[in-house]
Coordinates of C-alpha atoms and ligand atoms in Angstrom, one line a residue:
M1 CA 28.3 -3.5 -31.0
K2 CA 30.2 -3.4 -27.4
V3 CA 33.5 -2.5 -27.6
Y4 CA 34.0 -3.7 -24.5
T5 CA 33.8 -6.4 -24.4
R6 CA 37.2 -9.1 -26.2
S7 CA 35.0 -10.6 -29.0
G8 CA 34.0 -6.6 -30.4
I9 CA 37.3 -5.6 -30.1
R10 CA 38.4 -8.7 -32.4
E11 CA 35.2 -8.3 -34.4
I12 CA 36.0 -4.6 -35.4
S13 CA 39.4 -4.7 -35.3
R14 CA 39.0 -8.1 -38.1
K15 CA 36.4 -5.3 -40.5
H16 CA 38.1 -2.7 -40.3
G17 CA 41.9 -5.2 -40.8
F18 CA 43.5 -2.8 -37.9
R19 CA 46.5 -4.0 -36.2
R20 CA 46.8 -2.5 -32.7
S21 CA 50.2 -0.9 -31.7
D22 CA 52.2 -2.1 -28.6
S23 CA 53.7 1.2 -28.5
L24 CA 51.2 3.4 -28.1
G25 CA 50.2 1.3 -25.4
Q26 CA 47.1 0.0 -26.7
N27 CA 45.7 -2.4 -23.8
F28 CA 42.3 -1.9 -24.2
L29 CA 39.3 -1.8 -21.4
V30 CA 36.7 -5.3 -21.4
D31 CA 35.5 -4.6 -18.2
K32 CA 32.3 -3.0 -17.9
N33 CA 32.0 -2.3 -13.9
I34 CA 35.8 -0.8 -14.9
I35 CA 34.7 2.1 -17.1
D36 CA 31.7 2.5 -14.9
K37 CA 33.5 3.1 -11.9
I38 CA 35.5 5.3 -13.6
V39 CA 32.6 7.6 -15.2
E40 CA 30.7 7.6 -11.5
S41 CA 33.8 8.3 -9.7
A42 CA 34.3 11.8 -12.0
E43 CA 30.3 12.7 -10.7
L44 CA 29.5 14.2 -14.4
D45 CA 26.6 15.8 -15.4
E46 CA 25.3 17.2 -18.4
N47 CA 26.9 20.5 -17.5
S48 CA 30.2 18.8 -17.7
L49 CA 32.8 19.6 -19.4
V50 CA 34.9 16.2 -20.8
I51 CA 37.5 16.1 -21.8
E52 CA 39.5 12.5 -23.0
I53 CA 42.8 11.0 -23.1
G54 CA 43.4 7.9 -26.1
P55 CA 39.7 7.5 -26.8
G56 CA 41.1 4.0 -28.1
M57 CA 37.7 2.2 -29.4
G58 CA 35.4 4.6 -27.3
A59 CA 34.5 2.0 -24.8
L60 CA 34.6 4.9 -21.8
T61 CA 34.1 7.0 -24.7
E62 CA 30.3 6.3 -25.1
S63 CA 29.4 5.8 -21.4
L64 CA 30.5 9.1 -20.8
L65 CA 28.4 10.6 -24.1
E66 CA 25.9 9.5 -21.9
I67 CA 26.1 11.9 -19.2
A68 CA 28.5 14.9 -20.1
G69 CA 27.6 17.7 -22.0
K70 CA 30.1 17.4 -24.4
V71 CA 33.7 14.9 -24.4
V72 CA 36.9 16.4 -26.5
T73 CA 38.8 13.2 -27.3
I74 CA 42.4 13.1 -28.0
E75 CA 43.7 10.0 -29.5
I76 CA 46.3 10.0 -31.4
D77 CA 46.6 6.8 -34.0
S78 CA 44.9 8.1 -36.9
H79 CA 43.9 4.1 -38.1
I80 CA 41.6 3.9 -34.4
I81 CA 39.3 6.7 -35.8
P82 CA 37.5 4.9 -38.3
L83 CA 36.3 2.2 -35.2
L84 CA 36.0 4.8 -33.3
E85 CA 33.6 6.9 -35.2
E86 CA 31.7 3.8 -36.1
N87 CA 31.3 2.6 -33.1
L88 CA 30.0 6.1 -31.5
G89 CA 28.0 7.0 -34.8
K90 CA 27.3 10.7 -35.4
N91 CA 26.6 12.7 -31.8
D92 CA 26.3 16.4 -31.5
K93 CA 28.6 16.7 -27.8
L94 CA 31.3 14.4 -29.0
E95 CA 34.5 16.2 -31.3
I96 CA 37.9 13.8 -31.4
I97 CA 41.0 14.7 -32.0
N98 CA 43.6 13.5 -34.0
Q99 CA 46.6 14.5 -32.3
D100 CA 49.4 13.6 -29.6
V101 CA 47.8 14.5 -26.1
L102 CA 51.6 16.2 -25.9
K103 CA 50.8 18.3 -28.1
V104 CA 47.0 19.8 -27.3
D105 CA 46.3 22.9 -25.5
F106 CA 44.3 22.0 -23.0
S107 CA 43.4 25.7 -21.4
E108 CA 42.9 26.9 -25.4
I109 CA 39.8 23.7 -25.6
I110 CA 37.9 24.8 -22.1
T111 CA 38.2 29.0 -23.0
R112 CA 36.9 27.8 -26.9
E113 CA 34.3 25.4 -25.1
K114 CA 33.9 28.4 -21.9
M115 CA 33.2 30.8 -25.1
R116 CA 30.5 28.0 -26.4
W117 CA 28.2 27.9 -24.1
K118 CA 27.7 30.9 -23.0
E119 CA 26.9 31.4 -26.0
R120 CA 24.1 29.3 -26.3
G121 CA 23.1 30.3 -23.1
G122 CA 24.9 28.1 -20.8
T123 CA 27.6 27.4 -18.0
I124 CA 30.1 24.8 -17.9
G125 CA 29.0 22.8 -13.9
K126 CA 32.6 21.3 -13.5
V127 CA 36.1 20.8 -16.6
A128 CA 36.6 16.6 -16.2
V129 CA 40.1 15.7 -16.8
L130 CA 39.7 11.2 -17.7
G131 CA 41.3 8.2 -19.3
N132 CA 42.7 5.5 -19.5
L133 CA 46.1 6.8 -20.6
P134 CA 48.8 5.5 -22.4
Y135 CA 51.2 4.6 -19.5
Y136 CA 54.9 4.8 -21.4
I137 CA 53.8 9.3 -21.0
T138 CA 51.7 9.3 -17.5
T139 CA 53.7 11.0 -16.6
P140 CA 54.4 13.8 -18.6
I141 CA 50.1 14.0 -19.9
I142 CA 49.9 14.7 -15.6
M143 CA 52.3 17.1 -14.9
G144 CA 52.4 19.1 -18.3
I145 CA 48.7 19.6 -17.0
L146 CA 49.3 20.5 -13.6
E147 CA 52.1 22.8 -14.2
K148 CA 50.3 24.7 -16.8
E149 CA 47.6 25.4 -14.1
V150 CA 44.7 23.8 -17.0
A151 CA 41.5 25.2 -15.1
M152 CA 39.7 21.4 -14.7
D153 CA 38.1 20.3 -11.8
T154 CA 38.7 16.7 -11.4
M155 CA 40.9 14.5 -13.4
V156 CA 40.1 10.8 -12.7
I157 CA 42.5 8.1 -15.2
M158 CA 44.2 5.1 -14.6
M159 CA 47.9 4.6 -14.9
Q160 CA 49.9 1.7 -13.9
K161 CA 50.0 0.6 -9.9
E162 CA 53.1 2.0 -8.6
V163 CA 52.9 4.7 -10.5
A164 CA 49.4 6.0 -8.6
E165 CA 50.9 4.4 -5.2
R166 CA 53.8 6.6 -5.8
I167 CA 51.3 9.9 -6.8
V168 CA 49.6 9.3 -3.7
A169 CA 52.5 8.8 -1.4
K170 CA 53.5 9.9 2.2
P171 CA 56.8 11.3 4.4
G172 CA 58.4 8.0 5.3
S173 CA 57.8 6.3 2.0
K174 CA 60.3 5.1 -0.1
I175 CA 58.4 6.0 -3.2
Y176 CA 57.9 9.3 -1.8
G177 CA 59.2 11.9 -4.0
A178 CA 59.2 14.8 -6.1
L179 CA 56.0 13.4 -7.9
S180 CA 53.8 12.9 -4.6
I181 CA 54.6 16.6 -3.7
A182 CA 53.8 18.3 -7.8
C183 CA 50.2 16.0 -7.9
Q184 CA 49.7 16.8 -3.6
F185 CA 50.3 20.6 -4.3
Y186 CA 48.6 20.8 -6.4
C187 CA 45.5 18.2 -6.3
E188 CA 43.4 17.1 -3.3
T189 CA 44.8 12.8 -4.0
D190 CA 42.3 9.3 -4.1
Y191 CA 43.3 6.1 -4.6
V192 CA 40.2 5.2 -6.4
A193 CA 40.7 0.7 -7.1
T194 CA 43.7 -1.7 -7.7
V195 CA 42.2 -2.7 -11.8
P196 CA 43.6 -6.0 -12.2
R197 CA 46.2 -6.9 -15.8
T198 CA 42.8 -9.0 -16.5
V199 CA 40.2 -6.8 -17.6
F200 CA 43.0 -5.1 -20.0
Q201 CA 42.8 -6.8 -24.1
P202 CA 45.2 -7.9 -24.7
Q203 CA 46.9 -8.2 -20.7
P204 CA 50.0 -5.5 -19.8
K205 CA 52.9 -7.2 -17.8
V206 CA 51.3 -4.7 -14.7
D207 CA 48.6 -4.2 -12.4
S208 CA 46.4 -0.5 -13.2
A209 CA 45.2 1.8 -10.7
V210 CA 42.6 4.5 -11.4
L211 CA 43.2 7.6 -9.1
K212 CA 41.4 11.6 -9.1
L213 CA 42.9 14.2 -8.8
D214 CA 41.0 17.4 -7.5
R215 CA 42.6 19.8 -8.3
R216 CA 42.6 22.6 -5.1
K217 CA 40.8 25.4 -4.6
S218 CA 43.3 27.8 -2.8
L219 CA 47.2 26.5 -2.3
P220 CA 47.2 25.6 1.4
W221 CA 51.0 26.8 1.7
E222 CA 52.9 29.7 1.5
V223 CA 54.8 29.2 -2.0
S224 CA 56.5 32.7 -2.8
D225 CA 59.2 31.8 -5.2
R226 CA 56.8 28.3 -6.8
E227 CA 59.8 27.8 -9.2
L228 CA 62.6 27.4 -6.8
F229 CA 60.3 25.6 -4.5
F230 CA 59.9 22.5 -7.4
K231 CA 64.0 23.2 -7.8
I232 CA 64.5 22.5 -4.2
V233 CA 62.1 19.4 -4.2
R234 CA 64.4 18.1 -7.7
A235 CA 68.0 18.4 -6.1
G236 CA 66.5 16.9 -2.4
F237 CA 64.8 14.2 -4.5
N238 CA 67.6 13.7 -7.5
Q239 CA 70.3 12.5 -4.8
R240 CA 67.1 10.8 -2.1
R241 CA 70.3 8.9 -0.6
K242 CA 72.0 11.9 0.8
T243 CA 70.9 14.4 3.2
I244 CA 68.7 17.3 2.7
L245 CA 71.9 19.5 3.2
N246 CA 74.4 17.6 0.8
S247 CA 71.5 16.9 -1.9
V248 CA 69.5 21.1 -2.6
S249 CA 73.6 22.9 -1.2
T250 CA 73.8 21.2 -4.8
L251 CA 72.0 24.5 -6.1
D252 CA 74.0 26.9 -8.0
G253 CA 75.0 30.1 -5.7
L254 CA 73.9 28.3 -2.6
E255 CA 76.3 27.9 0.0
K256 CA 76.1 24.9 2.4
S257 CA 76.6 26.8 5.7
E258 CA 74.3 29.2 4.9
L259 CA 71.6 26.2 3.8
S260 CA 72.8 24.3 7.3
D261 CA 71.5 27.7 9.4
M262 CA 68.3 28.0 6.8
L263 CA 67.1 24.4 7.7
E264 CA 68.4 25.4 11.6
Q265 CA 65.9 27.8 11.4
Q266 CA 63.3 26.6 9.4
K267 CA 63.7 23.7 12.4
I268 CA 64.4 21.1 9.7
D269 CA 67.2 18.2 10.6
P270 CA 70.1 19.2 8.5
R271 CA 71.1 15.4 8.4
R272 CA 67.2 14.1 7.2
R273 CA 66.5 12.9 3.8
A274 CA 64.7 15.0 1.5
E275 CA 61.6 11.9 1.6
T276 CA 60.6 12.6 6.0
L277 CA 60.2 16.4 4.3
S278 CA 56.1 17.7 4.0
I279 CA 54.9 19.5 1.2
E280 CA 55.2 22.0 4.3
D281 CA 58.4 21.5 5.0
F282 CA 59.2 22.4 1.8
A283 CA 57.3 25.6 1.2
G284 CA 59.1 26.4 4.7
L285 CA 62.4 25.6 3.1
S286 CA 61.8 27.4 0.0
N287 CA 60.5 30.4 1.5
R288 CA 63.5 31.1 3.2
I289 CA 65.6 30.2 0.9
S290 CA 63.9 33.3 -1.2
E291 CA 64.3 35.6 1.3
N292 CA 67.8 35.0 1.7
I293 CA 68.3 35.4 -1.8
H294 CA 66.8 38.6 -1.6
K295 CA 68.6 39.8 1.1
T296 CA 72.0 39.1 -0.5
H297 CA 71.0 40.5 -4.0
K298 CA 71.2 37.1 -5.6
Q299 CA 69.8 36.1 -8.8
T300 CA 68.8 32.5 -7.8
Y301 CA 70.3 29.3 -7.7
K302 CA 70.5 26.9 -10.8
Ligands
LIG1 N1 40.1 4.3 -23.9 C1 40.5 3.3 -24.2 C2 40.2 1.9 -23.0 O1 39.9 2.1 -22.7 O2 39.6 0.4 -23.7 C3 42.3 2.9 -24.9 C4 43.2 2.9 -23.6 S1 44.6 2.2 -24.4 C5 45.7 2.6 -22.9 C6 45.5 4.2 -24.7 C7 44.7 4.7 -26.0 O3 46.0 6.3 -25.8 C8 45.3 4.2 -27.4 O4 43.8 4.1 -27.7 C9 45.8 4.8 -27.9 O5 46.3 4.9 -29.3 C10 46.2 6.2 -27.1 N2 47.4 7.3 -27.3 C11 48.8 6.2 -26.9 N3 49.9 7.9 -27.3 C12 48.8 9.0 -27.4 C13 49.7 9.7 -27.4 N4 50.8 10.6 -27.0 N5 48.5 10.3 -27.6 C14 46.9 11.0 -27.6 N6 46.8 9.6 -26.9 C15 47.6 8.3 -27.4

């Protein structure tokens, strides 16, 4: 049965008495071209380990299993697992984890799989995270993977178009923000394609987009205190209409006059807004502030 067709989805749902859940973001893909596009973008082969998020009935999983060496797929809805298992059949390359993706330790899966492959005399060539994400938790999923520095090589993920646009946004744009900086700090980002709502069953209210995030092997910016860097970025965008001087001086313990001097030293006009600052600007500013913490023996800024 073709799980990526409207009739296939209806048929298997009827057979299992399955009722889809809106709150779990269950909008299933019914377009083989889009499925192929997602899978091809990840550039997988038999040495690839794929961690898939939200397989649903297995529309993407089926194609992934044809190419990758192993697919570990994480699905929260226990009611959909029997449909997934029936569609995919028995497959040694497949492992289904019935859990909330936000509670899954990706690093543990990768370490464990690396050991297994080694025991069999092989090595993993690429670790890819893929999925047509449940949109209600897109940002926490991505941020969790990035902040925990999961050792993946690439992520190819479908998400709400507006979120994808924010992720790839550049300085000077109204939608450039803390999410853009976090993703672009850790990854090279590529907007692969816009996906119309018509290719889902049922149709969501918004359009989608496929993004590819390739994890940077080395970071092009020197950041001496990463926690402080992200604190400054968040403070900058928390009140994005304020000047960088006013928004960042909300950090506890940071004197406005000190900050003004540090901005001048970094050749950043204190009247600029966070949305005009590049990652490099934020990195330079955060290093300058970090240096100041050490010079004045302050603990840190909160
Ligand atoms: N991959 C399938 C497709 O493209 O047709 C289904 C995609 S659907 C947009 C999102 C899937 O994620 C659903 O199967 C849903 O049950 C699952 N899901 C929702 N929240 C989840 C969570 N917290 N952890 C794991 N899976 C989740």
